[in-house]
């Protein structure tokens, strides 16, 4: 909203992001008992996974565009 987006457009992008964040934490919480010996390890894994997934599109735009398309430039 600070970027000047209309509320409806912001909500359309924010709602899936909130659901993805909640699902990530929920999944780590459900699996956490069997995967991690300490609760903080589950939280660290959730944060790392979220950062990895959220940085994917930026990395794709940075390095994916123009590679292998036959364009010279």
mmCIF file of N, CA and C in Angstrom:
data_model
loop_
_atom_site.group_PDB
_atom_site.id
_atom_site.type_symbol
_atom_site.label_atom_id
_atom_site.label_comp_id
_atom_site.label_asym_id
_atom_site.label_seq_id
_atom_site.Cartn_x
_atom_site.Cartn_y
_atom_site.Cartn_z
ATOM 1 N N UNK A 1 0.810 -1.194 0.000
ATOM 2 C CA UNK A 1 0.000 0.000 0.000
ATOM 3 C C UNK A 1 0.851 1.255 0.000
ATOM 4 N N UNK A 2 2.029 1.188 0.608
ATOM 5 C CA UNK A 2 2.903 2.354 0.613
ATOM 6 C C UNK A 2 3.405 2.681 -0.783
ATOM 7 N N UNK A 3 3.392 1.707 -1.681
ATOM 8 C CA UNK A 3 3.833 1.936 -3.043
ATOM 9 C C UNK A 3 2.778 2.578 -3.915
ATOM 10 N N UNK A 4 1.621 2.865 -3.361
ATOM 11 C CA UNK A 4 0.581 3.539 -4.114
ATOM 12 C C UNK A 4 -0.365 2.597 -4.846
ATOM 13 N N UNK A 5 -0.327 1.315 -4.521
ATOM 14 C CA UNK A 5 -1.242 0.378 -5.159
ATOM 15 C C UNK A 5 -2.657 0.567 -4.622
ATOM 16 N N UNK A 6 -3.637 0.421 -5.476
ATOM 17 C CA UNK A 6 -5.018 0.434 -4.982
ATOM 18 C C UNK A 6 -5.242 -0.763 -4.041
ATOM 19 N N UNK A 7 -6.142 -0.604 -3.107
ATOM 20 C CA UNK A 7 -6.389 -1.624 -2.098
ATOM 21 C C UNK A 7 -6.766 -2.969 -2.715
ATOM 22 N N UNK A 8 -7.603 -2.975 -3.729
ATOM 23 C CA UNK A 8 -8.021 -4.249 -4.342
ATOM 24 C C UNK A 8 -6.846 -4.976 -4.986
ATOM 25 N N UNK A 9 -5.995 -4.243 -5.678
ATOM 26 C CA UNK A 9 -4.843 -4.865 -6.327
ATOM 27 C C UNK A 9 -3.860 -5.390 -5.285
ATOM 28 N N UNK A 10 -3.649 -4.629 -4.219
ATOM 29 C CA UNK A 10 -2.777 -5.068 -3.138
ATOM 30 C C UNK A 10 -3.316 -6.337 -2.495
ATOM 31 N N UNK A 11 -4.619 -6.362 -2.240
ATOM 32 C CA UNK A 11 -5.235 -7.524 -1.588
ATOM 33 C C UNK A 11 -5.137 -8.770 -2.460
ATOM 34 N N UNK A 12 -5.261 -8.610 -3.779
ATOM 35 C CA UNK A 12 -5.137 -9.766 -4.673
ATOM 36 C C UNK A 12 -3.752 -10.384 -4.614
ATOM 37 N N UNK A 13 -2.735 -9.596 -4.403
ATOM 38 C CA UNK A 13 -1.385 -10.133 -4.270
ATOM 39 C C UNK A 13 -1.050 -10.559 -2.857
ATOM 40 N N UNK A 14 -1.629 -9.865 -1.886
ATOM 41 C CA UNK A 14 -1.309 -10.127 -0.489
ATOM 42 C C UNK A 14 -1.992 -11.388 0.027
ATOM 43 N N UNK A 15 -3.204 -11.633 -0.377
ATOM 44 C CA UNK A 15 -3.945 -12.794 0.133
ATOM 45 C C UNK A 15 -3.233 -14.116 -0.189
ATOM 46 N N UNK A 16 -2.807 -14.362 -1.435
ATOM 47 C CA UNK A 16 -2.075 -15.606 -1.694
ATOM 48 C C UNK A 16 -0.751 -15.683 -0.938
ATOM 49 N N UNK A 17 -0.099 -14.549 -0.751
ATOM 50 C CA UNK A 17 1.161 -14.551 -0.008
ATOM 51 C C UNK A 17 0.925 -14.928 1.448
ATOM 52 N N UNK A 18 -0.123 -14.403 2.041
ATOM 53 C CA UNK A 18 -0.455 -14.757 3.427
ATOM 54 C C UNK A 18 -0.810 -16.224 3.547
ATOM 55 N N UNK A 19 -1.573 -16.739 2.598
ATOM 56 C CA UNK A 19 -1.926 -18.158 2.626
ATOM 57 C C UNK A 19 -0.695 -19.044 2.459
ATOM 58 N N UNK A 20 0.218 -18.650 1.581
ATOM 59 C CA UNK A 20 1.439 -19.430 1.383
ATOM 60 C C UNK A 20 2.295 -19.429 2.649
ATOM 61 N N UNK A 21 2.402 -18.278 3.302
ATOM 62 C CA UNK A 21 3.171 -18.178 4.542
ATOM 63 C C UNK A 21 2.542 -19.062 5.621
ATOM 64 N N UNK A 22 1.223 -18.989 5.771
ATOM 65 C CA UNK A 22 0.536 -19.793 6.777
ATOM 66 C C UNK A 22 0.656 -21.286 6.470
ATOM 67 N N UNK A 23 0.552 -21.647 5.190
ATOM 68 C CA UNK A 23 0.683 -23.063 4.808
ATOM 69 C C UNK A 23 2.094 -23.576 5.069
ATOM 70 N N UNK A 24 3.086 -22.747 4.801
ATOM 71 C CA UNK A 24 4.469 -23.145 5.057
ATOM 72 C C UNK A 24 4.684 -23.408 6.536
ATOM 73 N N UNK A 25 4.242 -22.478 7.373
ATOM 74 C CA UNK A 25 4.388 -22.675 8.812
ATOM 75 C C UNK A 25 3.558 -23.862 9.297
ATOM 76 N N UNK A 26 2.370 -24.024 8.756
ATOM 77 C CA UNK A 26 1.537 -25.168 9.145
ATOM 78 C C UNK A 26 2.178 -26.489 8.785
ATOM 79 N N UNK A 27 2.712 -26.575 7.582
ATOM 80 C CA UNK A 27 3.359 -27.804 7.138
ATOM 81 C C UNK A 27 4.597 -28.114 7.973
ATOM 82 N N UNK A 28 5.402 -27.104 8.212
ATOM 83 C CA UNK A 28 6.579 -27.307 9.054
ATOM 84 C C UNK A 28 6.147 -27.703 10.465
ATOM 85 N N UNK A 29 5.064 -27.107 10.961
ATOM 86 C CA UNK A 29 4.576 -27.452 12.295
ATOM 87 C C UNK A 29 4.084 -28.882 12.380
ATOM 88 N N UNK A 30 3.371 -29.326 11.348
ATOM 89 C CA UNK A 30 2.855 -30.700 11.332
ATOM 90 C C UNK A 30 3.997 -31.698 11.225
ATOM 91 N N UNK A 31 4.929 -31.412 10.318
ATOM 92 C CA UNK A 31 6.043 -32.331 10.107
ATOM 93 C C UNK A 31 7.189 -32.105 11.089
ATOM 94 N N UNK A 32 7.144 -30.982 11.795
ATOM 95 C CA UNK A 32 8.255 -30.596 12.658
ATOM 96 C C UNK A 32 8.609 -31.605 13.726
ATOM 97 N N UNK A 33 7.617 -32.253 14.285
ATOM 98 C CA UNK A 33 7.890 -33.221 15.339
ATOM 99 C C UNK A 33 8.722 -34.389 14.861
ATOM 100 N N UNK A 34 8.544 -34.787 13.624
ATOM 101 C CA UNK A 34 9.295 -35.932 13.105
ATOM 102 C C UNK A 34 10.555 -35.513 12.362
ATOM 103 N N UNK A 35 10.621 -34.269 11.897
ATOM 104 C CA UNK A 35 11.775 -33.837 11.118
ATOM 105 C C UNK A 35 12.856 -33.161 11.951
ATOM 106 N N UNK A 36 12.456 -32.434 12.978
ATOM 107 C CA UNK A 36 13.410 -31.616 13.719
ATOM 108 C C UNK A 36 13.376 -31.970 15.202
ATOM 109 N N UNK A 37 14.555 -32.029 15.799
ATOM 110 C CA UNK A 37 14.628 -32.339 17.220
ATOM 111 C C UNK A 37 14.337 -31.112 18.082
ATOM 112 N N UNK A 38 14.556 -29.931 17.537
ATOM 113 C CA UNK A 38 14.322 -28.676 18.260
ATOM 114 C C UNK A 38 13.312 -27.825 17.492
ATOM 115 N N UNK A 39 12.362 -27.182 18.183
ATOM 116 C CA UNK A 39 11.360 -26.358 17.487
ATOM 117 C C UNK A 39 11.961 -25.219 16.680
ATOM 118 N N UNK A 40 13.039 -24.613 17.125
ATOM 119 C CA UNK A 40 13.615 -23.482 16.404
ATOM 120 C C UNK A 40 14.137 -23.908 15.034
ATOM 121 N N UNK A 41 14.510 -25.182 14.886
ATOM 122 C CA UNK A 41 14.977 -25.657 13.585
ATOM 123 C C UNK A 41 13.840 -25.658 12.564
ATOM 124 N N UNK A 42 12.639 -25.970 13.012
ATOM 125 C CA UNK A 42 11.477 -25.914 12.130
ATOM 126 C C UNK A 42 11.166 -24.500 11.689
ATOM 127 N N UNK A 43 11.273 -23.558 12.616
ATOM 128 C CA UNK A 43 11.042 -22.153 12.280
ATOM 129 C C UNK A 43 12.105 -21.671 11.296
ATOM 130 N N UNK A 44 13.356 -22.038 11.542
ATOM 131 C CA UNK A 44 14.441 -21.635 10.635
ATOM 132 C C UNK A 44 14.229 -22.224 9.242
ATOM 133 N N UNK A 45 13.775 -23.470 9.183
ATOM 134 C CA UNK A 45 13.509 -24.103 7.887
ATOM 135 C C UNK A 45 12.367 -23.398 7.159
ATOM 136 N N UNK A 46 11.321 -23.019 7.885
ATOM 137 C CA UNK A 46 10.187 -22.323 7.270
ATOM 138 C C UNK A 46 10.616 -20.968 6.717
ATOM 139 N N UNK A 47 11.409 -20.232 7.489
ATOM 140 C CA UNK A 47 11.874 -18.929 7.034
ATOM 141 C C UNK A 47 12.783 -19.086 5.813
ATOM 142 N N UNK A 48 13.706 -20.052 5.857
ATOM 143 C CA UNK A 48 14.614 -20.279 4.728
ATOM 144 C C UNK A 48 13.841 -20.681 3.480
ATOM 145 N N UNK A 49 12.853 -21.557 3.632
ATOM 146 C CA UNK A 49 12.039 -21.987 2.494
ATOM 147 C C UNK A 49 11.255 -20.820 1.911
ATOM 148 N N UNK A 50 10.718 -19.984 2.774
ATOM 149 C CA UNK A 50 9.961 -18.823 2.304
ATOM 150 C C UNK A 50 10.849 -17.848 1.547
ATOM 151 N N UNK A 51 12.031 -17.579 2.077
ATOM 152 C CA UNK A 51 12.962 -16.680 1.391
ATOM 153 C C UNK A 51 13.378 -17.262 0.046
ATOM 154 N N UNK A 52 13.639 -18.559 0.010
ATOM 155 C CA UNK A 52 14.032 -19.217 -1.233
ATOM 156 C C UNK A 52 12.931 -19.120 -2.283
ATOM 157 N N UNK A 53 11.714 -19.414 -1.886
ATOM 158 C CA UNK A 53 10.589 -19.367 -2.826
ATOM 159 C C UNK A 53 10.310 -17.937 -3.276
ATOM 160 N N UNK A 54 10.361 -16.984 -2.348
ATOM 161 C CA UNK A 54 10.045 -15.605 -2.725
ATOM 162 C C UNK A 54 11.132 -14.958 -3.567
ATOM 163 N N UNK A 55 12.361 -15.428 -3.454
ATOM 164 C CA UNK A 55 13.426 -14.860 -4.277
ATOM 165 C C UNK A 55 13.491 -15.506 -5.657
ATOM 166 N N UNK A 56 12.801 -16.599 -5.845
ATOM 167 C CA UNK A 56 12.808 -17.296 -7.131
ATOM 168 C C UNK A 56 12.417 -16.442 -8.325
ATOM 169 N N UNK A 57 11.286 -15.735 -8.272
ATOM 170 C CA UNK A 57 10.914 -14.901 -9.422
ATOM 171 C C UNK A 57 11.927 -13.809 -9.746
ATOM 172 N N UNK A 58 12.518 -13.210 -8.727
ATOM 173 C CA UNK A 58 13.515 -12.158 -8.974
ATOM 174 C C UNK A 58 14.760 -12.738 -9.638
ATOM 175 N N UNK A 59 15.179 -13.893 -9.177
ATOM 176 C CA UNK A 59 16.340 -14.554 -9.782
ATOM 177 C C UNK A 59 16.015 -14.957 -11.220
ATOM 178 N N UNK A 60 14.807 -15.444 -11.444
ATOM 179 C CA UNK A 60 14.391 -15.843 -12.791
ATOM 180 C C UNK A 60 14.401 -14.641 -13.728
ATOM 181 N N UNK A 61 13.873 -13.506 -13.265
ATOM 182 C CA UNK A 61 13.872 -12.297 -14.107
ATOM 183 C C UNK A 61 15.293 -11.829 -14.378
ATOM 184 N N UNK A 62 16.151 -11.941 -13.390
ATOM 185 C CA UNK A 62 17.526 -11.444 -13.517
ATOM 186 C C UNK A 62 18.343 -12.298 -14.476
ATOM 187 N N UNK A 63 18.247 -13.623 -14.342
ATOM 188 C CA UNK A 63 19.117 -14.504 -15.106
ATOM 189 C C UNK A 63 18.387 -15.321 -16.174
ATOM 190 N N UNK A 64 17.079 -15.421 -16.105
ATOM 191 C CA UNK A 64 16.342 -16.271 -17.034
ATOM 192 C C UNK A 64 15.984 -15.598 -18.342
ATOM 193 N N UNK A 65 15.736 -14.312 -18.309
ATOM 194 C CA UNK A 65 15.313 -13.605 -19.520
ATOM 195 C C UNK A 65 16.469 -13.473 -20.502
ATOM 196 N N UNK A 66 16.193 -13.772 -21.738
ATOM 197 C CA UNK A 66 17.178 -13.563 -22.784
ATOM 198 C C UNK A 66 18.193 -14.684 -22.935
ATOM 199 N N UNK A 67 18.129 -15.683 -22.124
ATOM 200 C CA UNK A 67 19.084 -16.789 -22.222
ATOM 201 C C UNK A 67 18.448 -17.944 -22.988
ATOM 202 N N UNK A 68 19.135 -18.372 -23.985
ATOM 203 C CA UNK A 68 18.646 -19.498 -24.756
ATOM 204 C C UNK A 68 17.496 -19.187 -25.681
ATOM 205 N N UNK A 69 17.226 -17.921 -25.926
ATOM 206 C CA UNK A 69 16.122 -17.553 -26.805
ATOM 207 C C UNK A 69 16.584 -17.254 -28.219
ATOM 208 N N UNK A 70 17.894 -17.254 -28.416
ATOM 209 C CA UNK A 70 18.413 -16.957 -29.738
ATOM 210 C C UNK A 70 18.550 -15.484 -30.031
ATOM 211 N N UNK A 71 18.201 -14.650 -29.070
ATOM 212 C CA UNK A 71 18.323 -13.211 -29.269
ATOM 213 C C UNK A 71 19.750 -12.784 -28.973
ATOM 214 N N UNK A 72 20.206 -11.852 -29.742
ATOM 215 C CA UNK A 72 21.520 -11.274 -29.479
ATOM 216 C C UNK A 72 21.313 -9.930 -28.824
ATOM 217 N N UNK A 73 22.177 -9.608 -27.872
ATOM 218 C CA UNK A 73 21.947 -8.325 -27.281
ATOM 219 C C UNK A 73 22.878 -8.037 -26.235
#
